[in-house]
Coordinates of C-alpha atoms and ligand atoms in Angstrom, one line a residue:
M1 CA 112.0 80.4 99.3
L2 CA 115.0 81.8 101.1
L3 CA 113.6 85.3 100.8
F4 CA 110.3 84.1 102.1
A5 CA 111.9 82.4 105.1
L6 CA 113.9 85.5 105.7
S7 CA 110.8 87.6 105.7
L8 CA 109.2 85.4 108.2
L9 CA 112.3 85.6 110.4
F10 CA 112.1 89.4 110.3
H11 CA 108.5 89.1 111.1
L12 CA 109.4 87.5 114.4
Y13 CA 112.3 89.7 115.2
V14 CA 112.9 93.1 113.8
A15 CA 116.3 94.5 114.5
Y16 CA 117.0 98.2 114.3
G17 CA 119.7 100.4 115.7
A18 CA 120.5 100.3 119.4
S19 CA 118.2 103.2 120.0
C20 CA 115.1 101.1 119.3
R21 CA 113.7 97.9 120.8
C22 CA 111.1 95.8 118.9
S23 CA 109.2 92.7 119.8
S24 CA 106.4 90.7 118.3
V25 CA 103.1 90.6 120.2
T26 CA 99.7 88.9 119.9
I27 CA 96.7 90.8 121.1
P28 CA 93.4 88.9 121.5
V29 CA 90.4 91.0 120.4
H30 CA 86.6 90.4 120.6
V31 CA 84.8 91.4 117.4
D32 CA 81.1 92.0 117.5
A33 CA 80.1 93.5 114.2
L34 CA 77.3 93.6 111.5
L35 CA 78.6 92.3 108.2
P36 CA 76.8 92.4 104.8
K37 CA 75.8 88.8 103.8
D38 CA 77.2 89.7 100.4
P39 CA 80.9 90.5 100.8
M40 CA 80.8 92.3 97.4
D41 CA 78.6 94.9 99.0
M42 CA 80.7 98.0 98.2
Y43 CA 79.5 99.9 101.2
G44 CA 80.4 97.1 103.7
G45 CA 76.9 97.0 105.1
L46 CA 76.9 100.6 106.2
T47 CA 74.0 101.5 103.8
S48 CA 72.2 98.1 104.1
N49 CA 68.9 97.2 105.7
A50 CA 68.8 94.6 108.5
S51 CA 67.8 91.7 106.3
S52 CA 70.9 91.9 104.2
L53 CA 73.2 92.0 107.3
R54 CA 74.5 89.2 109.6
H55 CA 76.0 89.3 113.0
L56 CA 79.6 88.2 113.6
D57 CA 80.7 87.5 117.1
A58 CA 84.3 86.2 117.2
T59 CA 87.6 86.3 119.0
Y60 CA 90.7 86.8 117.0
N61 CA 94.4 87.1 117.7
V62 CA 95.9 90.3 116.2
Y63 CA 99.6 90.0 115.5
G64 CA 101.8 93.0 115.7
V65 CA 105.4 94.4 115.9
F66 CA 105.8 96.8 118.7
C67 CA 108.8 99.2 118.6
Q68 CA 109.7 101.5 121.3
P69 CA 112.7 103.9 121.8
V70 CA 115.1 102.5 124.4
T71 CA 115.2 106.0 125.9
L72 CA 111.6 107.2 126.0
S73 CA 110.9 110.8 127.0
L74 CA 108.2 111.4 129.5
K75 CA 106.1 113.4 127.1
N76 CA 106.2 110.6 124.5
A77 CA 105.6 107.7 126.9
G78 CA 101.8 107.9 126.6
V79 CA 101.6 108.0 122.9
I80 CA 101.5 105.1 120.4
Q81 CA 101.1 105.0 116.7
L82 CA 98.9 102.2 115.4
L83 CA 100.1 101.3 111.9
V84 CA 97.7 99.6 109.5
H85 CA 98.9 98.2 106.2
G86 CA 97.0 98.1 102.9
F87 CA 95.5 95.4 100.6
T88 CA 97.9 92.4 100.0
Y89 CA 100.5 93.9 102.3
N90 CA 101.1 93.1 106.0
S91 CA 102.8 94.7 109.0
Q92 CA 106.1 94.4 107.2
Y93 CA 105.0 97.4 105.1
W94 CA 106.1 99.6 108.0
S95 CA 109.6 98.0 108.2
P96 CA 110.4 96.2 105.0
P97 CA 113.5 94.1 105.5
V98 CA 115.4 94.9 102.3
E99 CA 119.1 95.8 102.1
E100 CA 118.6 99.5 102.7
F101 CA 115.7 98.8 105.0
R102 CA 116.4 101.6 107.4
N103 CA 115.5 104.0 104.7
Y104 CA 112.1 102.4 104.1
S105 CA 111.2 101.6 107.7
Y106 CA 108.7 104.1 109.2
A107 CA 108.8 102.1 112.4
A108 CA 112.6 102.8 112.7
H109 CA 112.2 106.4 111.4
S110 CA 109.6 107.3 114.0
C111 CA 111.4 105.3 116.8
D112 CA 114.5 107.4 116.1
R113 CA 112.4 110.4 116.7
G114 CA 111.1 109.2 120.0
L115 CA 107.8 107.6 119.0
S116 CA 106.5 104.1 119.8
S117 CA 104.6 102.2 117.2
L118 CA 102.6 99.0 116.8
A119 CA 102.3 97.7 113.3
I120 CA 99.5 95.1 113.1
D121 CA 98.4 92.5 110.6
W122 CA 94.7 92.7 109.6
V123 CA 92.5 89.8 110.7
G124 CA 92.9 87.2 108.0
V125 CA 96.4 88.4 107.0
G126 CA 100.0 87.7 108.0
L127 CA 100.3 86.2 111.4
S128 CA 96.9 87.3 112.7
S129 CA 94.0 84.8 113.0
R130 CA 92.8 83.7 109.6
P131 CA 89.1 82.9 109.6
A132 CA 88.4 79.7 107.6
N133 CA 85.6 81.5 105.8
S134 CA 86.9 84.5 103.9
S135 CA 83.5 86.2 104.1
D136 CA 84.2 86.9 107.8
V137 CA 87.1 89.1 106.6
Q138 CA 85.4 92.3 105.6
F139 CA 85.8 96.0 106.4
A140 CA 83.3 95.8 109.3
S141 CA 85.1 92.9 111.0
C142 CA 88.7 94.1 110.3
A143 CA 87.9 97.7 111.3
A144 CA 86.3 96.5 114.5
A145 CA 89.4 94.5 115.3
V146 CA 91.6 97.6 114.7
S147 CA 89.4 99.7 117.0
Q148 CA 89.5 97.0 119.6
V149 CA 93.3 97.0 119.6
A150 CA 93.3 100.8 120.0
R151 CA 90.8 100.5 122.9
R152 CA 92.8 97.8 124.6
L153 CA 96.0 100.0 124.3
K154 CA 94.2 102.7 126.2
T155 CA 92.7 100.6 128.9
A156 CA 95.4 98.1 129.9
S157 CA 99.1 97.7 129.7
I158 CA 99.2 94.9 127.1
L159 CA 102.6 95.4 125.5
P160 CA 106.0 94.1 126.8
G161 CA 107.9 96.6 128.9
V162 CA 105.0 99.1 129.0
L163 CA 103.8 99.7 132.5
L164 CA 100.8 102.0 131.9
P165 CA 98.0 102.1 129.3
F166 CA 98.6 104.7 126.5
T167 CA 96.7 107.9 126.7
K168 CA 96.9 108.8 123.0
V169 CA 96.6 106.4 120.0
I170 CA 97.2 107.9 116.6
G171 CA 96.1 105.7 113.7
I172 CA 98.2 105.7 110.6
G173 CA 96.9 103.7 107.6
H174 CA 98.1 102.9 104.1
S175 CA 95.6 102.6 101.3
A176 CA 92.9 100.0 102.3
G177 CA 94.4 100.2 105.8
S178 CA 93.3 103.9 105.8
G179 CA 90.0 102.4 104.7
L180 CA 89.8 100.3 107.8
L181 CA 90.5 103.4 110.0
T182 CA 87.9 105.4 108.1
F183 CA 85.4 102.7 108.4
G184 CA 86.0 102.6 112.2
A185 CA 85.7 106.4 112.3
I186 CA 82.3 106.0 110.6
T187 CA 81.0 103.2 113.0
D188 CA 82.6 104.7 116.2
G189 CA 82.0 108.4 115.4
A190 CA 82.7 110.6 118.5
K191 CA 83.4 107.4 120.5
S192 CA 86.5 106.6 118.4
P193 CA 89.5 105.5 120.5
F194 CA 91.8 107.3 118.0
D195 CA 93.2 110.7 119.0
G196 CA 94.1 111.5 115.4
L197 CA 94.1 109.7 112.0
I198 CA 96.8 109.9 109.3
L199 CA 95.3 108.4 106.2
T200 CA 97.9 107.7 103.4
G201 CA 97.3 106.7 99.8
Y202 CA 93.6 106.9 100.1
P203 CA 91.6 109.8 98.6
I204 CA 87.8 109.4 98.2
I205 CA 87.4 106.7 95.6
E206 CA 84.8 106.5 92.9
P207 CA 83.7 103.0 91.8
G208 CA 85.2 103.4 88.3
E209 CA 88.7 103.9 89.8
L210 CA 89.2 100.4 91.2
P211 CA 91.6 98.2 89.3
P212 CA 89.9 95.1 88.0
I213 CA 89.6 92.2 90.5
S214 CA 91.0 89.9 87.8
L215 CA 94.4 91.3 88.8
A216 CA 93.8 89.6 92.2
P217 CA 92.7 86.0 91.7
P218 CA 92.3 83.4 94.5
A219 CA 95.6 83.2 96.5
R220 CA 95.4 79.4 96.4
D221 CA 95.8 79.5 92.6
V222 CA 98.6 82.1 92.7
D223 CA 100.8 80.2 95.2
P224 CA 99.5 76.7 96.0
L225 CA 102.4 76.0 98.3
R226 CA 101.8 78.9 100.5
W227 CA 98.0 79.3 100.3
G228 CA 96.7 76.1 98.8
D229 CA 94.4 75.5 101.7
L230 CA 92.6 78.9 101.7
D231 CA 89.0 79.4 100.7
P232 CA 89.0 81.1 97.2
G233 CA 87.6 84.4 98.7
Y234 CA 91.2 85.0 99.9
I235 CA 92.9 86.7 97.0
T236 CA 96.2 88.2 96.1
T237 CA 98.0 89.8 93.1
I238 CA 99.3 87.5 90.3
N239 CA 103.0 86.6 90.3
S240 CA 104.4 89.5 88.4
T241 CA 106.2 92.6 89.4
S242 CA 104.3 94.4 86.6
T243 CA 101.1 94.1 88.7
R244 CA 102.6 95.7 91.7
A245 CA 104.5 98.3 89.7
V246 CA 101.2 100.3 89.9
F247 CA 102.1 100.9 93.6
Y248 CA 105.3 102.7 92.6
P249 CA 105.8 106.0 90.7
P250 CA 105.8 105.7 86.9
D251 CA 109.4 106.8 86.7
P252 CA 111.5 103.6 87.3
A253 CA 114.4 105.8 88.5
S254 CA 112.4 106.8 91.6
F255 CA 112.4 103.4 93.3
S256 CA 114.7 100.4 93.7
P257 CA 113.9 97.5 91.3
R258 CA 114.9 95.2 94.2
M259 CA 112.2 96.7 96.3
L260 CA 109.6 95.9 93.6
I261 CA 110.8 92.3 93.4
F262 CA 110.8 92.0 97.2
D263 CA 107.3 93.5 97.3
D264 CA 106.0 90.9 94.8
F265 CA 107.8 88.1 96.7
T266 CA 106.5 89.0 100.1
K267 CA 103.0 90.1 99.2
D268 CA 100.2 88.8 101.4
V269 CA 96.5 88.1 100.9
G270 CA 93.3 90.2 101.0
T271 CA 89.7 89.1 100.6
V272 CA 87.0 89.8 98.0
G273 CA 85.2 91.9 100.7
T274 CA 88.1 94.0 101.6
F275 CA 88.8 94.6 97.9
Y276 CA 85.3 95.9 97.1
Q277 CA 84.7 97.8 100.3
I278 CA 87.3 100.5 99.8
F279 CA 84.5 102.8 98.5
T280 CA 83.2 103.3 102.0
N281 CA 85.3 106.4 102.5
S282 CA 82.8 108.5 100.6
L283 CA 80.3 107.9 103.5
T284 CA 79.9 110.5 106.2
S285 CA 81.8 110.1 109.5
Q286 CA 81.0 111.9 112.8
Y287 CA 84.6 111.4 114.0
T288 CA 85.6 114.5 116.0
G289 CA 89.4 114.2 116.2
P290 CA 92.0 115.6 113.7
V291 CA 92.5 114.0 110.3
A292 CA 95.4 114.3 107.8
K293 CA 95.4 112.7 104.4
V294 CA 98.7 112.2 102.6
I295 CA 98.8 111.2 99.0
G296 CA 101.7 110.8 96.6
S297 CA 101.8 113.1 93.5
E298 CA 102.9 110.1 91.5
D299 CA 100.3 107.7 92.8
Q300 CA 99.4 105.7 89.7
I301 CA 96.1 104.5 91.1
F302 CA 94.7 107.8 92.4
C303 CA 96.7 110.8 91.1
V304 CA 98.6 110.4 87.9
G305 CA 96.4 111.3 85.0
T306 CA 93.4 112.3 87.1
G307 CA 94.4 115.9 87.7
R308 CA 93.0 115.6 91.2
C309 CA 96.3 116.1 93.0
A310 CA 97.4 119.2 91.3
N311 CA 95.3 121.7 93.3
V312 CA 95.6 120.9 97.0
T313 CA 93.0 123.6 97.9
A314 CA 90.4 121.9 95.7
L315 CA 91.5 118.4 96.8
T316 CA 91.2 119.4 100.5
A317 CA 87.7 120.9 99.9
A318 CA 86.6 117.6 98.3
E319 CA 88.2 115.4 100.9
R320 CA 86.6 117.3 103.7
V321 CA 83.0 116.6 102.7
P322 CA 82.5 113.3 104.5
W323 CA 84.1 114.6 107.7
P324 CA 81.7 117.3 109.0
A325 CA 82.6 117.0 112.7
V326 CA 86.4 116.8 112.6
E327 CA 88.6 119.1 114.6
S328 CA 90.8 119.7 111.5
L329 CA 91.4 118.1 108.1
E330 CA 94.6 118.7 106.2
V331 CA 95.7 117.2 102.9
V332 CA 99.3 116.9 101.9
V333 CA 100.4 115.9 98.4
A334 CA 103.8 114.3 98.8
Q335 CA 105.8 115.3 95.8
G336 CA 107.4 112.4 93.8
S337 CA 105.9 109.7 96.0
G338 CA 103.9 106.8 94.6
H339 CA 100.9 104.9 96.0
S340 CA 103.1 102.8 98.4
M341 CA 104.9 105.9 99.5
N342 CA 107.0 104.1 102.2
L343 CA 108.7 102.0 99.5
D344 CA 110.2 104.5 97.0
F345 CA 113.2 106.8 97.1
F346 CA 111.0 109.7 98.3
A347 CA 109.9 107.8 101.5
N348 CA 111.7 110.3 103.8
G349 CA 109.4 113.1 102.8
P350 CA 106.2 111.3 103.8
F351 CA 107.9 109.9 106.9
N352 CA 108.7 113.4 108.2
T353 CA 105.1 114.5 107.4
F354 CA 103.7 111.6 109.4
V355 CA 105.9 112.5 112.4
H356 CA 104.9 116.1 112.1
F357 CA 101.2 115.2 112.3
V358 CA 101.7 112.6 115.1
N359 CA 103.4 115.3 117.2
Q360 CA 100.6 117.8 116.4
F361 CA 97.7 115.4 117.1
A362 CA 99.3 114.1 120.3
R363 CA 100.1 117.7 121.3
L364 CA 103.7 116.8 121.9
Ligands
NAG1 C1 67.0 95.1 101.8 O1 68.1 95.2 100.9 C2 68.1 94.1 99.9 C3 69.4 94.2 99.1 O2 69.7 95.5 98.8 C4 66.8 94.3 99.0 O3 66.8 93.4 98.0 C5 65.6 94.3 99.9 O4 64.4 94.5 99.1 C6 65.7 95.2 101.0 N1 64.6 95.0 102.0 C7 63.8 95.9 102.5 C8 62.8 95.5 103.5 O5 64.0 97.1 102.2
NAG2 C1 119.6 104.9 102.5 O1 120.4 105.6 103.5 C2 121.8 105.5 103.3 C3 122.4 106.2 104.5 O2 121.8 107.4 104.8 C4 122.1 106.2 102.0 O3 123.5 106.1 101.8 C5 121.4 105.4 100.9 O4 121.7 106.1 99.7 C6 119.9 105.4 101.1 N1 119.3 104.6 100.1 C7 118.2 104.9 99.5 C8 117.7 103.9 98.6 O5 117.6 106.0 99.7
NAG3 C1 80.8 81.5 104.8 O1 79.9 82.3 105.6 C2 78.8 82.7 104.9 C3 78.0 83.7 105.9 O2 77.8 83.0 107.1 C4 77.9 81.6 104.5 O3 76.8 82.0 103.7 C5 78.8 80.7 103.6 O4 78.1 79.5 103.2 C6 80.1 80.3 104.3 N1 80.9 79.6 103.3 C7 81.4 78.4 103.6 C8 82.3 77.8 102.6 O5 81.2 77.8 104.7
NAG4 C1 103.8 82.0 92.0 O1 105.0 81.9 92.8 C2 105.0 80.8 93.7 C3 106.3 80.9 94.5 O2 107.4 80.9 93.7 C4 104.8 79.5 93.0 O3 104.8 78.5 93.9 C5 103.5 79.6 92.2 O4 103.4 78.4 91.4 C6 103.5 80.8 91.3 N1 102.2 80.9 90.7 C7 102.0 81.1 89.4 C8 100.6 81.3 89.0 O5 102.9 81.3 88.6
NAG5 C1 92.5 125.7 93.1 O1 91.2 125.4 93.5 C2 90.6 126.5 94.2 C3 89.3 126.0 94.8 O2 88.5 125.3 93.9 C4 90.4 127.6 93.2 O3 89.8 128.7 93.8 C5 91.8 128.0 92.6 O4 91.6 128.9 91.6 C6 92.5 126.8 92.1 N1 93.9 127.1 91.8 C7 94.4 126.9 90.6 C8 95.8 127.3 90.4 O5 93.8 126.3 89.7

């Protein structure tokens, strides 16, 4: 309970070194999207006919943690990274408050290198609006909310201490968060508000590769105290570090056991829809900006035992197929890293890779 309270506290106030200022923000967004009537539709409605879709028109509050260097260079001032967590994580993924948290905080790492970031909670997750009906929380609605946040960042000054709208928004996703960015790139195409996408822990997924949904039962059964009033379509991983160990490299010496305990203790919810709809990244996008995909060589869900990550040339060719219009597509296999690559001892490698791509995409 204490850890949980602490995590909430850090949610509201994230303290870094003197070089970085962080504050929590709430951004109202209007979502106007077509959702499949059946949230288990693996393609999120993108391949459906009109009779199997429904219209969702709603306004949500998107919670986020905004971090900005205290001394911001002129060339970086117009750039912001929009950080999107994965399934059953929340915005804390980008700044986990554990004892050595500076090592694991990409928000702090990039801030130290002059870059601003906004780490948001998905609609339905963390401190963002939670629709009463979990079937409103699907890839189409969550991705529309993410795109709306990006658009608002470019049209108005909506963050504390920021005087002008941003000119470049770089999206960085983890796992299903990369899925939301990809889904948005499919629905927005050339009109995407993103000036570059960095998609981590998310190669093209074949239906057989999904872990069984039985590992993610209704959240209200897993923790009645925290989630007892949620509709059963809100799901989370069962109480066991062994379930979440799959997010870490197989070698237990490559991550802190305390991080795994913390991870299980501070997990958040997802929904049935957002679990099934991760397959949408095999569909074609007409997005025209640059894309980078970063995957851990020790990712137990997508790399270990699949052979797919051994040959980067072949992997890049496969990953490029659904992106015919992109300016560029690069794939990096982060050596040693697991699926949740921000949370193990190799985090520094991916962090430097993300910063490299942000600078390249923003033409800094
Ligand atoms: C629309 O899709 C549903 C579900 O896949 C299918 O049952 C139905 O026959 C389709 N309707 C038309 C008009 O194609
Ligand atoms: C975190 O960084 C500190 C200072 O650089 C270092 O001493 C420590 O070993 C690092 N911890 C991990 C888990 O990487
Ligand atoms: C949730 O929304 C869907 C789609 O509008 C509807 O079919 C379903 O009955 C709703 N569930 C509840 C519990 O209201
Ligand atoms: C999971 O942990 C929470 C918090 O400690 C507890 O309230 C809940 O009963 C646990 N659930 C199960 C299924 O063990
Ligand atoms: C890697 O894949 C490429 C493209 O499929 C192939 O030409 C090359 O021989 C492969 N390299 C190795 C070491 O297998």
